[in-house]
């Protein structure tokens, strides 16, 4: 058989009676336009060619198929109208009805449409390192090419519901145990050779059975109510997770083709939903933020082999763990023996907790701890490729530390500050090498939170930025580049958001109602509970430092300052907005609302509904985000979204604050902000960029695309 190609996306060759269909659509062999057609063409030729007895479907570059081309979904959803199918099912019918065994040879990832394609094959054989899964719900979708119908026929209904509703891939060994793959090769064994051998020895020796005809595992009916509750707990408010379970449940009661049609209907409903648009925006956004204008493959970056951290408090300890977890040796310097021991004890406790929960072994804990060197002096700091300062938030102290570092660190070493608000330029001015000074703003707990805000100063070199962006990836973080403004991206926006939450209480909303409304919107926690968690004293100290910048006559919230004056700093003191028991479980403290009424007698009280609570808090975020974008402190609106989703508990299925505003419609957001301006004055002056885009009928997303061109 000659080589056939569909624009070289799918190549057909033959190996002594066994056809090999190779998909070559880099980087991930997605089912982009041309690929499904290429597979269908190849199958038609195999079916008609008497010399071919079986076929292998394999992906080039050691990757099977990462799924449907997600970019196409964006186009379909944006095109308007309503299609009733994405058309993949027809190709999969061609495979399963080929009349000759087709074997999927899986390396890398078989995800979404990739696994669905593999399941339409008659057998699946996997490299030991392969992963398979139905991650569509993470994009606000359900499997749309038979995944909810064929997977339960291989694994049973319960496991299929879990895989489709949670979206986590499984490794080859688990896939074999679950019945998804028929054979796993030994490590190092050649996949194509193994698949060809399997075709000759097994597939050709057995009768041909299509996955759709395997009904035995459908007999056992799980408790779907419990599965739905588990999915609702894990993926709060995520429609796709529930719809995926609906479709899997249907597999147990409907004939295959009817189940497929039902799945297709649910899939298309999900595809046209705002949740899916938002999650697809986040998927591409998490990759987009790594792209920094001016940085490309030729930009130098240093490999971080040795790290050092100053301060072993809440953040320094967590940052040290990040390095150790990534296998990078790290020195941790403290100011006193007592603080050092306290910091190390917290690290040990954290690791021991993970071991007791079975997250990793004692051996892993010991290895990680051995990578952390606690010390009181600067020994070995001259070898560090990066030093991250995480001492108290105070400019004079930070400058003193950077002066010391400047004298010790080797040339080219990155000198980073974990400051939440202070100017990187002013910190850099304490050194003779501002090009090496940068902000690396981790989020608490640093070893858990996925976000790293990389803050560029006026003189920070591209090499330093490139190194820190890549370091973030190595530490398992999503790095977002921010400009050097007060609070950078995240905390600058968080100020107005939390200001409005306090104002709402001062105007008569209950503490619980404010938090409940934002929690129900999808935030991981309400804004007042978040304050209690982070420590109300943090903002209190910052407000005192910047009090001289506040414009006289402009309203400021006072409740948190008053609570702090009473020693109520939040969880750490057992009381803040709420009171906390020994297990840090929160209870409403009715006294707080009574105090707020006393402190704010001049503020008229009224009934405040949930919609106003949500709009006030979220549009305060959006308005400040628009300023940050226009002033160039964020590269694109999606960068702001990624900061909020990964660092502030903003629900990914809402797309982040800027995408949320785009989905609501900027004209509506602008009108509401004007309304608030009329009621509350200049704190609500609409950001000029918002006004402009609303008047043009445009979006933050479109503005960012234009600006980056
Ligand atoms: N469609 C389009 N582009 C994709 C893609 C897909 N399915 N998967 C990855 N890409 C793109 C990425 O955007 C990135 O592009 P860029 O270089 O321009 O930024 C590039 O491919 C490389 O991706 P990663 O950086 O993520 O590469 P990794 O090697 O780190 O990870 C992966 C590979 C694990 C496959 C990861 O890309 C991934 O999880 N992809 C998405 C998988 C998925 O969700 N599949 C389901 C799709 S929906 C579906 O199939 C519906 C069906 O039921 C009908
Ligand atoms: P922390 O108070 O828990 O820890 C600071 C530590 O620095 C203390 O242990 C102190 O002994 C030590 N220290 C002070 N001076 C020192 C010196 N000269 N040499 C060595 N160690 C010294 O403070 P936290 O919360 O860890 O904050 C550190 C920095 O991180 C601050 O700039 C803060 O704004 C920032 N940050 C804090 C977050 C949080 O949620 N706590 C989140 C993100 C950033």
PDB file of C-alpha atoms in Angstrom, residues 84-208:
ATOM      1  CA  UNK A  84     -26.727  20.045  16.434  1.00  0.00           C
ATOM      2  CA  UNK A  85     -23.547  17.981  16.129  1.00  0.00           C
ATOM      3  CA  UNK A  86     -19.783  18.310  15.837  1.00  0.00           C
ATOM      4  CA  UNK A  87     -19.644  15.423  13.388  1.00  0.00           C
ATOM      5  CA  UNK A  88     -17.004  13.191  15.009  1.00  0.00           C
ATOM      6  CA  UNK A  89     -19.381  10.307  15.580  1.00  0.00           C
ATOM      7  CA  UNK A  90     -19.581   9.502  11.871  1.00  0.00           C
ATOM      8  CA  UNK A  91     -15.811   8.971  11.697  1.00  0.00           C
ATOM      9  CA  UNK A  92     -15.889   6.745  14.764  1.00  0.00           C
ATOM     10  CA  UNK A  93     -18.679   4.657  13.202  1.00  0.00           C
ATOM     11  CA  UNK A  94     -16.409   4.178  10.189  1.00  0.00           C
ATOM     12  CA  UNK A  95     -13.655   2.846  12.435  1.00  0.00           C
ATOM     13  CA  UNK A  96     -15.809   0.437  14.407  1.00  0.00           C
ATOM     14  CA  UNK A  97     -17.563  -0.833  11.266  1.00  0.00           C
ATOM     15  CA  UNK A  98     -14.318  -1.310   9.355  1.00  0.00           C
ATOM     16  CA  UNK A  99     -14.738  -5.087   9.364  1.00  0.00           C
ATOM     17  CA  UNK A 100     -11.046  -5.547  10.209  1.00  0.00           C
ATOM     18  CA  UNK A 101      -9.508  -5.108  13.657  1.00  0.00           C
ATOM     19  CA  UNK A 102      -8.302  -1.591  14.337  1.00  0.00           C
ATOM     20  CA  UNK A 103      -5.937  -1.226  17.289  1.00  0.00           C
ATOM     21  CA  UNK A 104      -5.269   2.104  18.969  1.00  0.00           C
ATOM     22  CA  UNK A 105      -1.612   2.342  20.015  1.00  0.00           C
ATOM     23  CA  UNK A 106      -1.487   4.930  22.774  1.00  0.00           C
ATOM     24  CA  UNK A 107       1.514   6.881  23.939  1.00  0.00           C
ATOM     25  CA  UNK A 108       1.500  10.273  25.665  1.00  0.00           C
ATOM     26  CA  UNK A 109      -2.133  11.271  26.071  1.00  0.00           C
ATOM     27  CA  UNK A 110      -5.434   9.908  24.759  1.00  0.00           C
ATOM     28  CA  UNK A 111      -7.727  12.615  26.033  1.00  0.00           C
ATOM     29  CA  UNK A 112     -11.307  13.575  25.245  1.00  0.00           C
ATOM     30  CA  UNK A 113     -11.924  12.871  21.557  1.00  0.00           C
ATOM     31  CA  UNK A 114      -8.583  11.035  21.607  1.00  0.00           C
ATOM     32  CA  UNK A 115      -9.834   8.437  24.063  1.00  0.00           C
ATOM     33  CA  UNK A 116     -13.185   8.365  22.267  1.00  0.00           C
ATOM     34  CA  UNK A 117     -11.373   7.550  19.021  1.00  0.00           C
ATOM     35  CA  UNK A 118      -9.384   4.857  20.791  1.00  0.00           C
ATOM     36  CA  UNK A 119     -12.567   3.359  22.249  1.00  0.00           C
ATOM     37  CA  UNK A 120     -14.139   3.165  18.805  1.00  0.00           C
ATOM     38  CA  UNK A 121     -11.176   0.991  17.822  1.00  0.00           C
ATOM     39  CA  UNK A 122     -11.503  -2.704  18.565  1.00  0.00           C
ATOM     40  CA  UNK A 123      -8.491  -2.837  20.900  1.00  0.00           C
ATOM     41  CA  UNK A 124      -6.285  -0.440  22.798  1.00  0.00           C
ATOM     42  CA  UNK A 125      -2.675  -1.011  23.668  1.00  0.00           C
ATOM     43  CA  UNK A 126      -0.708   1.511  25.689  1.00  0.00           C
ATOM     44  CA  UNK A 127       2.878   2.469  26.456  1.00  0.00           C
ATOM     45  CA  UNK A 128       3.597   2.251  30.181  1.00  0.00           C
ATOM     46  CA  UNK A 129       3.882   6.054  30.392  1.00  0.00           C
ATOM     47  CA  UNK A 130       0.566   6.797  28.642  1.00  0.00           C
ATOM     48  CA  UNK A 131      -2.424   8.562  30.193  1.00  0.00           C
ATOM     49  CA  UNK A 132      -6.042   8.411  29.144  1.00  0.00           C
ATOM     50  CA  UNK A 133      -9.061  10.412  30.235  1.00  0.00           C
ATOM     51  CA  UNK A 134     -12.212  12.344  29.487  1.00  0.00           C
ATOM     52  CA  UNK A 135     -11.280  15.849  30.708  1.00  0.00           C
ATOM     53  CA  UNK A 136     -14.055  17.663  28.810  1.00  0.00           C
ATOM     54  CA  UNK A 137     -15.820  18.845  31.981  1.00  0.00           C
ATOM     55  CA  UNK A 138     -12.750  20.973  32.722  1.00  0.00           C
ATOM     56  CA  UNK A 139     -13.715  22.845  29.549  1.00  0.00           C
ATOM     57  CA  UNK A 140     -17.374  23.032  30.574  1.00  0.00           C
ATOM     58  CA  UNK A 141     -18.215  20.221  28.133  1.00  0.00           C
ATOM     59  CA  UNK A 142     -19.088  16.562  28.293  1.00  0.00           C
ATOM     60  CA  UNK A 143     -17.539  13.922  26.040  1.00  0.00           C
ATOM     61  CA  UNK A 144     -19.110  14.556  22.639  1.00  0.00           C
ATOM     62  CA  UNK A 145     -18.066  11.569  20.561  1.00  0.00           C
ATOM     63  CA  UNK A 146     -19.433   8.606  22.444  1.00  0.00           C
ATOM     64  CA  UNK A 147     -17.244   8.837  25.554  1.00  0.00           C
ATOM     65  CA  UNK A 148     -20.201   8.650  27.904  1.00  0.00           C
ATOM     66  CA  UNK A 149     -21.564   5.631  26.023  1.00  0.00           C
ATOM     67  CA  UNK A 150     -18.461   3.581  25.201  1.00  0.00           C
ATOM     68  CA  UNK A 151     -16.497   4.198  28.435  1.00  0.00           C
ATOM     69  CA  UNK A 152     -19.161   2.617  30.706  1.00  0.00           C
ATOM     70  CA  UNK A 153     -19.140  -0.430  28.425  1.00  0.00           C
ATOM     71  CA  UNK A 154     -15.441  -0.847  29.261  1.00  0.00           C
ATOM     72  CA  UNK A 155     -15.318   0.255  32.918  1.00  0.00           C
ATOM     73  CA  UNK A 156     -18.856  -0.039  34.239  1.00  0.00           C
ATOM     74  CA  UNK A 157     -21.171   2.898  34.889  1.00  0.00           C
ATOM     75  CA  UNK A 158     -19.787   4.078  38.244  1.00  0.00           C
ATOM     76  CA  UNK A 159     -16.185   4.502  37.147  1.00  0.00           C
ATOM     77  CA  UNK A 160     -17.209   6.021  33.815  1.00  0.00           C
ATOM     78  CA  UNK A 161     -19.375   8.588  35.595  1.00  0.00           C
ATOM     79  CA  UNK A 162     -16.458   9.484  37.836  1.00  0.00           C
ATOM     80  CA  UNK A 163     -13.989   9.768  34.947  1.00  0.00           C
ATOM     81  CA  UNK A 164     -16.358  11.930  32.884  1.00  0.00           C
ATOM     82  CA  UNK A 165     -17.585  14.132  35.755  1.00  0.00           C
ATOM     83  CA  UNK A 166     -14.238  14.730  37.482  1.00  0.00           C
ATOM     84  CA  UNK A 167     -12.144  14.792  34.313  1.00  0.00           C
ATOM     85  CA  UNK A 168      -8.904  13.478  35.797  1.00  0.00           C
ATOM     86  CA  UNK A 169      -6.844  11.271  33.467  1.00  0.00           C
ATOM     87  CA  UNK A 170      -5.559   7.896  34.669  1.00  0.00           C
ATOM     88  CA  UNK A 171      -2.227   6.247  33.921  1.00  0.00           C
ATOM     89  CA  UNK A 172      -1.778   3.171  31.750  1.00  0.00           C
ATOM     90  CA  UNK A 173      -1.716   0.705  34.649  1.00  0.00           C
ATOM     91  CA  UNK A 174      -5.002   2.048  36.038  1.00  0.00           C
ATOM     92  CA  UNK A 175      -6.516   2.144  32.560  1.00  0.00           C
ATOM     93  CA  UNK A 176      -5.678  -1.546  32.222  1.00  0.00           C
ATOM     94  CA  UNK A 177      -7.196  -2.390  35.623  1.00  0.00           C
ATOM     95  CA  UNK A 178     -10.346  -0.504  34.676  1.00  0.00           C
ATOM     96  CA  UNK A 179     -10.666  -2.317  31.345  1.00  0.00           C
ATOM     97  CA  UNK A 180     -10.010   0.760  29.195  1.00  0.00           C
ATOM     98  CA  UNK A 181      -6.883  -0.670  27.596  1.00  0.00           C
ATOM     99  CA  UNK A 182      -6.268  -4.290  26.696  1.00  0.00           C
ATOM    100  CA  UNK A 183      -2.518  -4.400  27.136  1.00  0.00           C
ATOM    101  CA  UNK A 184       0.194  -2.217  28.642  1.00  0.00           C
ATOM    102  CA  UNK A 185       3.692  -2.596  27.262  1.00  0.00           C
ATOM    103  CA  UNK A 186       6.716  -2.982  29.490  1.00  0.00           C
ATOM    104  CA  UNK A 187       8.730   0.214  30.023  1.00  0.00           C
ATOM    105  CA  UNK A 188      10.959   0.869  27.025  1.00  0.00           C
ATOM    106  CA  UNK A 189       9.110  -1.544  24.696  1.00  0.00           C
ATOM    107  CA  UNK A 190       8.480  -0.124  21.207  1.00  0.00           C
ATOM    108  CA  UNK A 191       4.825   0.837  20.876  1.00  0.00           C
ATOM    109  CA  UNK A 192       4.361   0.275  17.159  1.00  0.00           C
ATOM    110  CA  UNK A 193       6.172  -3.064  17.214  1.00  0.00           C
ATOM    111  CA  UNK A 194       4.116  -4.094  20.264  1.00  0.00           C
ATOM    112  CA  UNK A 195       0.881  -3.078  18.557  1.00  0.00           C
ATOM    113  CA  UNK A 196       1.748  -4.973  15.378  1.00  0.00           C
ATOM    114  CA  UNK A 197       2.622  -8.067  17.407  1.00  0.00           C
ATOM    115  CA  UNK A 198      -0.676  -7.708  19.310  1.00  0.00           C
ATOM    116  CA  UNK A 199      -2.537  -7.429  15.996  1.00  0.00           C
ATOM    117  CA  UNK A 200      -1.015 -10.629  14.667  1.00  0.00           C
ATOM    118  CA  UNK A 201      -1.138 -12.675  17.877  1.00  0.00           C
ATOM    119  CA  UNK A 202      -4.380 -11.580  19.466  1.00  0.00           C
ATOM    120  CA  UNK A 203      -6.591  -9.315  17.405  1.00  0.00           C
ATOM    121  CA  UNK A 204      -6.570 -11.513  14.321  1.00  0.00           C
ATOM    122  CA  UNK A 205      -7.161 -14.631  16.378  1.00  0.00           C
ATOM    123  CA  UNK A 206     -10.349 -13.417  18.051  1.00  0.00           C
ATOM    124  CA  UNK A 207     -13.795 -12.528  16.715  1.00  0.00           C
ATOM    125  CA  UNK A 208     -14.276  -8.804  16.088  1.00  0.00           C
TER     126      UNK A 208
END
